[in-house]
CSV table of C-alpha atoms and ligand atoms in Angstrom, one decimal:
chain,number,residue,atom,x,y,z
A,1307,MET,CA,167.9,48.9,25.2
A,1308,LYS,CA,169.3,45.4,25.1
A,1309,LEU,CA,172.0,44.2,22.7
A,1310,TYR,CA,173.1,40.7,21.8
A,1311,ILE,CA,176.7,40.0,20.7
A,1312,VAL,CA,177.7,36.8,19.0
A,1313,ALA,CA,181.5,36.9,19.5
A,1314,ASP,CA,183.7,34.6,17.3
A,1315,MET,CA,187.5,34.6,17.1
A,1316,GLU,CA,188.5,34.0,13.5
A,1317,GLY,CA,187.7,37.5,12.4
A,1318,ILE,CA,189.4,39.4,15.2
A,1319,ALA,CA,192.6,41.5,14.8
A,1320,GLY,CA,195.8,39.6,14.0
A,1321,VAL,CA,194.3,36.1,14.0
A,1322,VAL,CA,195.4,34.1,10.8
A,1323,SER,CA,196.1,30.6,11.9
A,1324,PRO,CA,194.2,27.7,13.5
A,1325,ALA,CA,197.0,27.5,16.1
A,1326,GLU,CA,195.7,30.8,17.5
A,1327,VAL,CA,192.1,29.8,18.1
A,1328,GLU,CA,192.2,26.0,18.7
A,1329,GLY,CA,191.8,26.4,22.5
A,1330,GLY,CA,195.1,24.9,23.9
A,1331,ASN,CA,197.4,26.5,26.4
A,1332,SER,CA,199.8,28.1,24.0
A,1333,TRP,CA,201.0,31.6,24.1
A,1334,GLU,CA,199.3,32.2,20.7
A,1335,THR,CA,195.9,31.2,22.1
A,1336,GLU,CA,196.4,33.4,25.2
A,1337,GLN,CA,197.3,36.4,23.0
A,1338,ALA,CA,194.2,35.8,20.8
A,1339,ARG,CA,192.0,35.5,23.9
A,1340,LYS,CA,193.3,38.8,25.2
A,1341,GLN,CA,192.6,40.6,21.9
A,1342,PHE,CA,189.2,38.9,21.7
A,1343,THR,CA,188.3,40.2,25.1
A,1344,ASN,CA,189.6,43.7,24.2
A,1345,GLU,CA,187.4,43.8,21.1
A,1346,VAL,CA,184.2,42.6,22.8
A,1347,LEU,CA,184.9,45.1,25.6
A,1348,ALA,CA,185.4,47.9,23.1
A,1349,VAL,CA,182.0,47.1,21.6
A,1350,CYS,CA,180.4,47.0,25.1
A,1351,GLN,CA,181.9,50.4,26.1
A,1352,GLY,CA,180.8,52.1,22.8
A,1353,ALA,CA,177.3,50.6,23.1
A,1354,ILE,CA,176.9,51.6,26.7
A,1355,GLU,CA,178.0,55.2,25.9
A,1356,ALA,CA,175.4,55.2,23.1
A,1357,GLY,CA,172.6,54.1,25.3
A,1358,ALA,CA,172.7,50.3,25.7
A,1359,GLU,CA,171.5,49.3,29.1
A,1360,GLU,CA,171.9,45.5,29.0
A,1361,ILE,CA,174.3,43.4,26.9
A,1362,VAL,CA,174.3,39.6,26.5
A,1363,ILE,CA,177.5,38.2,24.9
A,1364,ASN,CA,177.5,34.7,23.4
A,1365,ASP,CA,181.1,33.3,23.6
A,1366,PHE,CA,180.6,31.6,20.4
A,1367,HIS,CA,184.0,30.2,19.4
A,1368,GLY,CA,184.9,26.5,19.9
A,1369,HIS,CA,184.3,25.4,23.5
A,1370,GLY,CA,182.8,28.7,24.4
A,1371,ARG,CA,185.2,29.5,27.2
A,1372,ASN,CA,187.4,32.1,25.6
A,1373,LEU,CA,186.4,35.5,27.1
A,1374,ILE,CA,188.1,36.9,30.2
A,1375,LEU,CA,185.0,37.7,32.3
A,1376,ASP,CA,186.3,40.0,35.0
A,1377,ARG,CA,187.2,42.6,32.5
A,1378,PHE,CA,183.6,43.4,31.6
A,1379,PRO,CA,181.3,46.1,33.1
A,1380,SER,CA,178.5,44.9,35.3
A,1381,GLN,CA,175.7,45.5,32.7
A,1382,VAL,CA,177.1,42.6,30.8
A,1383,MET,CA,176.3,38.9,31.0
A,1384,VAL,CA,178.1,36.2,29.1
A,1385,ILE,CA,176.7,32.9,27.8
A,1386,ARG,CA,179.6,30.4,27.9
A,1387,GLY,CA,180.4,26.7,27.7
A,1388,GLY,CA,179.8,24.1,25.0
A,1389,PHE,CA,177.1,21.7,23.7
A,1390,ARG,CA,174.4,24.2,23.9
A,1391,ARG,CA,171.2,23.1,22.0
A,1392,THR,CA,171.0,26.3,20.0
A,1393,SER,CA,174.6,27.3,20.0
A,1394,GLY,CA,174.4,30.6,18.1
A,1395,PHE,CA,171.3,32.1,19.5
A,1396,ASP,CA,170.7,30.9,23.0
A,1397,LEU,CA,168.3,33.3,24.8
A,1398,LEU,CA,168.1,35.6,21.7
A,1399,ASP,CA,164.5,36.8,21.6
A,1400,SER,CA,162.5,39.8,20.5
A,1401,SER,CA,163.3,41.7,23.7
A,1402,PHE,CA,166.7,42.5,22.1
A,1403,SER,CA,167.0,45.7,20.0
A,1404,GLY,CA,170.0,44.6,17.9
A,1405,LEU,CA,172.5,41.9,17.1
A,1406,VAL,CA,176.3,42.4,16.7
A,1407,LEU,CA,178.4,39.8,14.9
A,1408,LEU,CA,182.0,40.3,16.1
A,1409,GLY,CA,185.0,38.4,14.7
A,1410,ALA,CA,183.0,36.8,11.9
A,1411,HIS,CA,184.6,34.8,9.1
A,1412,THR,CA,183.8,33.9,5.5
A,1413,ARG,CA,181.7,30.9,4.3
A,1414,THR,CA,183.1,27.4,3.7
A,1415,ALA,CA,185.6,27.3,0.8
A,1416,SER,CA,185.7,31.1,0.2
A,1417,VAL,CA,188.7,31.9,-1.9
A,1418,GLN,CA,191.3,33.8,0.3
A,1419,GLY,CA,188.9,34.2,3.3
A,1420,VAL,CA,191.0,33.8,6.5
A,1421,LEU,CA,190.0,30.5,8.2
A,1422,SER,CA,186.8,30.2,6.2
A,1423,HIS,CA,184.1,27.6,7.3
A,1424,THR,CA,180.4,27.4,8.0
A,1425,TYR,CA,180.4,25.5,11.3
A,1426,SER,CA,182.4,22.8,9.5
A,1427,PRO,CA,185.0,23.4,6.7
A,1428,ARG,CA,183.6,20.2,5.1
A,1429,LEU,CA,180.1,21.4,4.5
A,1430,GLN,CA,178.6,24.1,2.3
A,1431,PHE,CA,175.1,25.4,3.0
A,1432,GLU,CA,172.7,27.3,0.7
A,1433,ILE,CA,169.3,28.8,1.4
A,1434,PHE,CA,167.1,29.1,-1.7
A,1435,GLY,CA,170.2,28.4,-3.8
A,1436,GLN,CA,172.3,31.2,-2.3
A,1437,PRO,CA,175.4,30.3,-0.3
A,1438,VAL,CA,175.2,31.1,3.4
A,1439,GLY,CA,177.7,31.3,6.1
A,1440,GLU,CA,177.4,31.5,9.9
A,1441,PHE,CA,176.8,35.2,9.8
A,1442,ASP,CA,174.0,34.9,7.3
A,1443,LEU,CA,172.3,32.1,9.3
A,1444,LEU,CA,172.6,34.1,12.6
A,1445,ALA,CA,171.3,37.3,11.0
A,1446,LEU,CA,168.3,35.4,9.5
A,1447,LEU,CA,167.6,33.7,12.9
A,1448,ALA,CA,167.7,37.1,14.6
A,1449,GLY,CA,165.6,38.5,11.8
A,1450,GLU,CA,162.9,35.9,12.4
A,1451,LYS,CA,162.6,37.5,15.9
A,1452,LYS,CA,162.6,41.0,14.4
A,1453,VAL,CA,166.1,41.8,15.7
A,1454,PRO,CA,168.3,43.7,13.2
A,1455,THR,CA,172.0,42.9,12.7
A,1456,ILE,CA,173.5,46.3,13.4
A,1457,MET,CA,177.2,45.6,13.0
A,1458,ILE,CA,179.6,42.9,11.8
A,1459,SER,CA,183.4,42.7,12.0
A,1460,GLY,CA,185.9,40.4,10.3
A,1461,ASP,CA,188.3,40.3,7.4
A,1462,ASP,CA,187.6,42.3,4.2
A,1463,LYS,CA,186.2,39.2,2.4
A,1464,THR,CA,183.7,38.6,5.2
A,1465,ILE,CA,182.5,42.2,5.1
A,1466,GLU,CA,182.3,41.9,1.3
A,1467,GLN,CA,180.1,38.7,1.6
A,1468,ALA,CA,177.9,40.3,4.3
A,1469,SER,CA,177.3,43.4,2.3
A,1470,THR,CA,175.0,41.5,-0.2
A,1471,ASN,CA,172.6,40.0,2.3
A,1472,LEU,CA,173.0,42.7,5.0
A,1473,PRO,CA,173.3,45.9,3.1
A,1474,SER,CA,172.4,48.3,5.9
A,1475,THR,CA,174.6,46.5,8.6
A,1476,LEU,CA,177.7,48.5,9.5
A,1477,GLY,CA,180.9,46.6,8.8
A,1478,VAL,CA,184.3,46.9,10.4
A,1479,VAL,CA,187.3,45.5,8.5
A,1480,THR,CA,189.9,44.1,11.0
A,1481,LYS,CA,192.4,42.8,8.4
A,1482,TRP,CA,192.8,42.3,4.6
A,1483,ALA,CA,193.1,38.6,3.6
A,1484,VAL,CA,196.1,37.7,1.5
A,1485,GLY,CA,195.4,34.0,1.8
A,1486,THR,CA,193.4,31.5,3.8
A,1487,GLN,CA,195.9,31.7,6.6
A,1488,ALA,CA,197.5,35.1,6.1
A,1489,ALA,CA,196.4,38.8,6.2
A,1490,LEU,CA,197.5,42.4,6.3
A,1491,CYS,CA,196.5,43.2,9.8
A,1492,LEU,CA,195.5,46.5,11.5
A,1493,HIS,CA,197.0,47.3,14.8
A,1494,PRO,CA,195.0,45.6,17.6
A,1495,ALA,CA,194.3,48.9,19.4
A,1496,GLN,CA,193.2,50.5,16.1
A,1497,VAL,CA,190.6,47.7,15.6
A,1498,CYS,CA,189.3,48.3,19.2
A,1499,GLN,CA,189.0,52.0,18.4
A,1500,LEU,CA,187.1,51.4,15.2
A,1501,LEU,CA,184.7,48.9,16.8
A,1502,LYS,CA,184.0,51.5,19.6
A,1503,GLU,CA,183.2,54.2,17.0
A,1504,GLU,CA,181.1,52.1,14.7
A,1505,ILE,CA,179.0,50.6,17.5
A,1506,ARG,CA,178.2,54.1,18.7
A,1507,ARG,CA,177.0,55.0,15.2
A,1508,ALA,CA,175.1,51.7,14.8
A,1509,VAL,CA,173.2,52.1,18.1
A,1510,LYS,CA,172.3,55.7,17.2
A,1511,GLN,CA,170.8,54.5,13.9
A,1512,ILE,CA,169.4,51.2,15.1
A,1513,ASP,CA,165.8,52.1,14.0
A,1514,LYS,CA,166.9,52.5,10.4
A,1515,ILE,CA,168.4,49.0,10.2
A,1516,GLU,CA,165.9,46.5,8.9
A,1517,PRO,CA,166.1,42.9,10.1
A,1518,PRO,CA,166.5,40.4,7.2
A,1519,ALA,CA,163.2,38.7,6.4
A,1520,ILE,CA,162.6,35.2,5.1
A,1521,THR,CA,159.3,33.5,4.4
A,1522,PRO,CA,158.9,29.8,5.2
A,1523,PRO,CA,158.9,27.1,4.0
A,1524,ILE,CA,162.7,27.6,3.7
A,1525,GLN,CA,164.8,25.5,1.4
A,1526,LEU,CA,168.2,24.5,2.8
A,1527,LEU,CA,170.8,22.7,0.7
A,1528,ILE,CA,173.7,20.9,2.3
A,1529,ARG,CA,176.7,20.1,0.1
A,1530,PRO,CA,179.3,17.9,1.7
A,1531,LEU,CA,182.8,18.5,0.3
A,1532,ASP,CA,183.8,15.0,1.5
A,1533,VAL,CA,182.0,12.0,0.1
A,1534,ALA,CA,182.6,10.1,3.4
A,1535,LEU,CA,179.9,12.4,4.9
A,1536,VAL,CA,177.1,11.4,2.5
A,1537,ASP,CA,176.0,8.3,4.5
A,1538,ARG,CA,176.1,10.2,7.8
A,1539,LEU,CA,173.9,13.1,6.5
A,1540,SER,CA,171.3,10.7,5.3
A,1541,TRP,CA,170.6,9.7,8.9
A,1542,ILE,CA,168.9,13.0,9.6
A,1543,PRO,CA,165.1,12.8,9.5
A,1544,ARG,CA,163.3,14.9,6.8
A,1545,VAL,CA,166.6,15.5,5.0
A,1546,LYS,CA,166.2,14.4,1.3
A,1547,SER,CA,169.1,13.0,-0.6
A,1548,LEU,CA,169.5,14.6,-4.1
A,1549,PRO,CA,171.4,13.3,-7.1
A,1550,GLY,CA,175.1,14.2,-6.9
A,1551,GLY,CA,175.5,13.9,-3.1
A,1552,ALA,CA,173.7,17.0,-2.0
A,1553,PHE,CA,170.9,17.1,0.5
A,1554,GLU,CA,167.7,19.2,0.8
A,1555,PHE,CA,165.7,20.1,3.9
A,1556,ILE,CA,162.5,22.2,3.9
A,1557,GLY,CA,162.2,24.1,7.2
A,1558,GLU,CA,159.1,25.7,8.7
A,1559,SER,CA,161.3,28.3,10.4
A,1560,MET,CA,164.9,29.5,10.6
A,1561,GLU,CA,165.2,27.8,14.0
A,1562,GLU,CA,164.4,24.5,12.3
A,1563,VAL,CA,166.9,25.2,9.6
A,1564,ALA,CA,169.6,26.1,12.2
A,1565,ASN,CA,169.0,22.9,14.1
A,1566,VAL,CA,169.6,20.9,11.0
A,1567,VAL,CA,172.8,22.9,10.2
A,1568,TYR,CA,174.1,22.1,13.8
A,1569,GLY,CA,173.1,18.5,13.5
A,1570,ALA,CA,174.8,18.1,10.2
A,1571,THR,CA,177.9,19.8,11.6
A,1572,LEU,CA,178.1,17.5,14.6
A,1573,LEU,CA,177.7,14.4,12.4
A,1574,SER,CA,180.5,15.7,10.1
A,1575,THR,CA,182.9,16.4,13.0
A,1576,PRO,CA,185.7,13.9,13.4
A,1577,GLY,CA,185.4,11.9,16.6
A,1578,HIS,CA,181.6,12.0,16.7
B,477,ZN,ZN1,185.0,30.4,15.6
């Protein structure tokens, strides 16, 4: 059995501030990297105990060079580095039995979600009129390849958002948001323990978890929260400008939709 882990940092134990995850050389970043590695390791250990034979981890946060590799067992491989064409789902195909979304966070502009954003904090995305975040898009991408999302971890608001679109996915709450940069946090070792227990349960009931299904053509709406982005987004081919500053894209697959999401994100990132 092969598992795929998309590992992000905003939703891990204790992280509440951009200073902890922005990738510099600070003690805060190092502390977060250590806990990040501990949590991914706990998921790997639990999954292997429950029968996983191969695990691919996508170091998904920022520049993609956060995990401390030599701490992992030999069944594990890590996709790392930046500017990957299909950032969230490189090498994810139907040979995988399940997807794990670790350290996930709420959608752009979620009230009280810790460090909420959907690739960019300045863009909101909707599919068929429903707000979607990174975890929704990743679960739908995996679903298109018939891979179920078996577990998600993050703050309580993330798990609450995920429960609507991914009702049979097991959720692990790592902290309770008390603001966009504040939370009541579980002990880091307690989070690792919970992750290990829940992934064992998830792997054992993997056949009962349905992959989310979506039928193309898929309508994606992009809503910029900053009017300065409106000109830039109109550069993308097949993206139609709507009255009021929103944009519509009709995709033939989730992969096409995800590519437009990444393109829009890159165009809206300062410095590009
Ligand atoms: Zn991140």
